[in-house]
Amino acid sequence: MTSQPTLGFADLALSTPVMDALKRIGYEQPSPIQAEAIPHLLDGHDLIGTAQTGTGKTAAFALPLLSKIDLNVLPIYGGQAMDTQLRQLRRGVHVVVGTPGRVMDHLRRKTLKLDNLKTIVLDEGDEMLRMGFIEDVEWILEQTPEQRQVALFSATMPAPIRRVADKYLSSPKVVKIISKTSTVERIEQRFWMVSGLHK
């Protein structure tokens, strides 16, 4: 039985700036979810990606998206000053990373316009379902243009998430990684417990 050749990031047709950044931080080989998902996303397909937490799902969608744009990223979430967000949105941004509630808030205020949206990524689909955000996510999807790319990533694929995928994704490629390999195992993680104002 012949083994599959090892795929490197250099084989994935990512942009030169993204490749340079990967080289600088010493990343050479994509995780399985990255190796399978990145080519589909670069080709413009909708995608359903299922893999456990810690397998590199974030880079699986972030790297192809960053390859397609000039970088100007705005995070929008509750608890952050609204006037700062409004100022930056007026200036125009290429990437918005947001929580469902704050994204909905901006859409209702018409301070976030999705007319030129190319790609929307729903990450941690099962977590959004668990936290009760799935109806908000569907409302947001209803506001997006008909011609856009949708990528849905989730550790598991419960029925409500599958229903959202069936309704809003167009002929998606499906990447499912059943693997014990986790990128987290190679990372030391620490946390510091804080409460209230100390955050």
Short mmCIF file of C-alpha atoms in Angstrom, two decimals:
data_model
loop_
_atom_site.label_atom_id
_atom_site.label_comp_id
_atom_site.label_asym_id
_atom_site.label_seq_id
_atom_site.Cartn_x
_atom_site.Cartn_y
_atom_site.Cartn_z
CA MET A 1 0.00 0.00 0.00
CA THR A 2 1.48 3.37 -1.00
CA SER A 3 1.24 6.28 1.42
CA GLN A 4 -0.14 9.65 0.37
CA PRO A 5 2.54 12.31 -0.25
CA THR A 6 2.69 14.89 2.53
CA LEU A 7 1.01 18.12 1.49
CA GLY A 8 2.70 21.40 2.40
CA PHE A 9 1.24 24.91 2.54
CA ALA A 10 3.34 25.62 -0.56
CA ASP A 11 1.08 23.19 -2.49
CA LEU A 12 -2.14 25.07 -1.65
CA ALA A 13 -1.96 28.13 -3.97
CA LEU A 14 -2.15 30.63 -1.13
CA SER A 15 -1.09 34.22 -1.83
CA THR A 16 2.55 35.24 -1.51
CA PRO A 17 2.00 37.50 1.55
CA VAL A 18 0.14 34.69 3.35
CA MET A 19 2.87 32.20 2.44
CA ASP A 20 5.54 34.63 3.67
CA ALA A 21 3.69 34.99 6.99
CA LEU A 22 3.42 31.21 7.36
CA LYS A 23 7.13 30.81 6.69
CA ARG A 24 7.97 33.53 9.24
CA ILE A 25 6.09 31.71 12.00
CA GLY A 26 7.44 28.35 10.94
CA TYR A 27 4.26 26.70 9.64
CA GLU A 28 5.04 24.28 6.83
CA GLN A 29 2.45 21.53 6.89
CA PRO A 30 -1.32 22.05 7.04
CA SER A 31 -3.48 20.03 9.41
CA PRO A 32 -5.93 17.59 7.71
CA ILE A 33 -8.89 20.01 7.86
CA GLN A 34 -6.71 22.77 6.39
CA ALA A 35 -5.33 20.56 3.61
CA GLU A 36 -8.83 19.52 2.52
CA ALA A 37 -10.77 22.75 3.08
CA ILE A 38 -8.38 25.39 1.74
CA PRO A 39 -8.44 24.30 -1.95
CA HIS A 40 -12.28 24.24 -1.98
CA LEU A 41 -12.50 27.72 -0.42
CA LEU A 42 -9.87 29.13 -2.80
CA ASP A 43 -11.94 27.72 -5.69
CA GLY A 44 -15.02 29.59 -4.39
CA HIS A 45 -17.10 26.60 -3.28
CA ASP A 46 -19.46 26.64 -0.32
CA LEU A 47 -18.13 24.33 2.36
CA ILE A 48 -19.22 22.28 5.36
CA GLY A 49 -16.22 21.45 7.53
CA THR A 50 -16.53 19.07 10.47
CA ALA A 51 -13.57 18.45 12.76
CA GLN A 52 -13.08 18.46 16.49
CA THR A 53 -11.99 21.59 18.32
CA GLY A 54 -8.24 22.16 18.19
CA THR A 55 -7.63 20.72 14.73
CA GLY A 56 -6.97 24.05 13.02
CA LYS A 57 -10.42 24.98 11.67
CA THR A 58 -9.83 28.72 12.09
CA ALA A 59 -6.79 28.74 9.81
CA ALA A 60 -8.71 26.50 7.38
CA PHE A 61 -10.97 29.44 6.54
CA ALA A 62 -8.76 32.39 7.54
CA LEU A 63 -5.84 31.55 5.23
CA PRO A 64 -7.87 31.32 1.99
CA LEU A 65 -9.85 34.45 2.90
CA LEU A 66 -6.68 36.41 3.63
CA SER A 67 -5.25 35.20 0.32
CA LYS A 68 -8.08 36.90 -1.56
CA ILE A 69 -8.05 40.35 0.05
CA ASP A 70 -6.03 43.38 1.01
CA LEU A 71 -5.95 43.25 4.80
CA ASN A 72 -8.18 45.59 6.89
CA VAL A 73 -9.98 43.63 9.65
CA LEU A 74 -12.57 44.97 12.11
CA PRO A 75 -13.79 43.00 15.13
CA ILE A 76 -17.31 43.96 16.25
CA TYR A 77 -18.72 42.60 19.49
CA GLY A 78 -20.81 43.70 22.44
CA GLY A 79 -18.94 45.46 25.23
CA GLN A 80 -16.73 47.32 22.78
CA ALA A 81 -17.36 51.05 22.21
CA MET A 82 -19.95 51.46 19.45
CA ASP A 83 -18.57 54.83 18.23
CA THR A 84 -15.19 53.23 17.43
CA GLN A 85 -16.92 50.55 15.39
CA LEU A 86 -19.11 53.08 13.58
CA ARG A 87 -16.09 55.20 12.67
CA GLN A 88 -14.18 52.24 11.25
CA LEU A 89 -17.20 50.86 9.39
CA ARG A 90 -17.73 54.25 7.73
CA ARG A 91 -14.12 54.13 6.58
CA GLY A 92 -14.73 50.70 5.01
CA VAL A 93 -13.25 47.33 5.91
CA HIS A 94 -12.47 44.10 4.09
CA VAL A 95 -13.14 41.66 6.93
CA VAL A 96 -15.64 41.90 9.77
CA VAL A 97 -15.27 39.42 12.62
CA GLY A 98 -18.35 39.67 14.78
CA THR A 99 -20.64 38.14 17.35
CA PRO A 100 -24.20 37.54 16.09
CA GLY A 101 -25.80 40.15 18.38
CA ARG A 102 -23.50 43.02 17.42
CA VAL A 103 -23.60 42.11 13.71
CA MET A 104 -27.42 42.21 13.87
CA ASP A 105 -27.28 45.54 15.67
CA HIS A 106 -25.15 47.09 12.92
CA LEU A 107 -27.31 45.57 10.17
CA ARG A 108 -30.45 47.06 11.73
CA ARG A 109 -28.74 50.46 12.08
CA LYS A 110 -27.63 50.10 8.44
CA THR A 111 -24.06 50.81 9.57
CA LEU A 112 -22.95 47.41 8.24
CA LYS A 113 -23.86 46.92 4.60
CA LEU A 114 -23.51 43.48 3.04
CA ASP A 115 -24.23 44.40 -0.61
CA ASN A 116 -20.66 43.60 -1.64
CA LEU A 117 -20.19 40.61 0.67
CA LYS A 118 -18.14 37.89 -1.03
CA THR A 119 -17.81 35.26 1.72
CA ILE A 120 -19.43 34.57 5.08
CA VAL A 121 -17.94 32.09 7.55
CA LEU A 122 -19.93 30.54 10.36
CA ASP A 123 -17.44 29.15 12.84
CA GLU A 124 -18.24 26.95 15.86
CA GLY A 125 -21.72 26.20 14.49
CA ASP A 126 -22.59 23.74 17.24
CA GLU A 127 -21.48 26.22 19.93
CA MET A 128 -23.70 28.93 18.44
CA LEU A 129 -26.58 26.44 18.54
CA ARG A 130 -25.80 25.53 22.16
CA MET A 131 -25.73 29.19 23.17
CA GLY A 132 -29.06 29.91 21.46
CA PHE A 133 -27.70 32.01 18.58
CA ILE A 134 -28.82 29.86 15.67
CA GLU A 135 -31.95 31.94 14.88
CA ASP A 136 -29.78 35.08 14.93
CA VAL A 137 -27.37 33.41 12.51
CA GLU A 138 -30.25 32.54 10.17
CA TRP A 139 -31.49 36.15 10.31
CA ILE A 140 -28.01 37.37 9.37
CA LEU A 141 -27.81 34.87 6.50
CA GLU A 142 -31.16 36.20 5.21
CA GLN A 143 -29.54 39.65 4.87
CA THR A 144 -26.66 38.41 2.71
CA PRO A 145 -26.64 38.68 -1.10
CA GLU A 146 -27.73 35.65 -3.07
CA GLN A 147 -24.35 35.27 -4.77
CA ARG A 148 -21.92 34.74 -1.89
CA GLN A 149 -19.72 31.96 -0.63
CA VAL A 150 -20.67 30.34 2.69
CA ALA A 151 -18.34 28.24 4.83
CA LEU A 152 -19.75 26.47 7.88
CA PHE A 153 -17.37 24.94 10.41
CA SER A 154 -18.50 22.90 13.37
CA ALA A 155 -17.02 20.22 15.64
CA THR A 156 -20.27 18.24 15.29
CA MET A 157 -23.19 18.44 12.87
CA PRO A 158 -26.46 18.29 14.87
CA ALA A 159 -29.76 18.34 12.97
CA PRO A 160 -30.46 22.11 13.36
CA ILE A 161 -27.01 22.95 11.97
CA ARG A 162 -27.54 20.51 9.11
CA ARG A 163 -30.88 22.23 8.38
CA VAL A 164 -29.17 25.64 8.20
CA ALA A 165 -26.54 24.17 5.86
CA ASP A 166 -29.20 22.63 3.61
CA LYS A 167 -31.10 25.93 3.44
CA TYR A 168 -28.30 28.45 2.98
CA LEU A 169 -25.36 26.67 1.33
CA SER A 170 -25.23 26.01 -2.40
CA SER A 171 -23.90 22.58 -3.45
CA PRO A 172 -21.30 22.63 -0.66
CA LYS A 173 -18.17 20.53 -0.61
CA VAL A 174 -18.08 18.46 2.57
CA VAL A 175 -14.87 17.95 4.51
CA LYS A 176 -15.11 15.69 7.54
CA ILE A 177 -12.02 14.93 9.59
CA ILE A 178 -12.29 12.05 12.02
CA SER A 179 -8.94 12.26 13.68
CA LYS A 180 -7.36 12.26 17.08
CA THR A 181 -4.68 14.61 15.77
CA SER A 182 -5.05 17.95 17.48
CA THR A 183 -2.89 21.01 16.97
CA VAL A 184 -3.68 21.96 20.57
CA GLU A 185 -1.57 19.12 21.93
CA ARG A 186 1.56 20.98 20.83
CA ILE A 187 0.53 24.26 22.45
CA GLU A 188 0.90 25.08 26.12
CA GLN A 189 -2.26 26.82 27.30
CA ARG A 190 -2.69 28.85 30.48
CA PHE A 191 -5.52 30.90 31.91
CA TRP A 192 -5.95 33.49 34.62
CA MET A 193 -9.28 33.61 36.45
CA VAL A 194 -10.71 37.13 36.61
CA SER A 195 -14.13 38.50 37.40
CA GLY A 196 -16.21 41.59 36.82
CA LEU A 197 -14.25 44.80 36.36
CA HIS A 198 -10.90 42.99 36.38
CA LYS A 199 -11.58 41.68 32.86
#
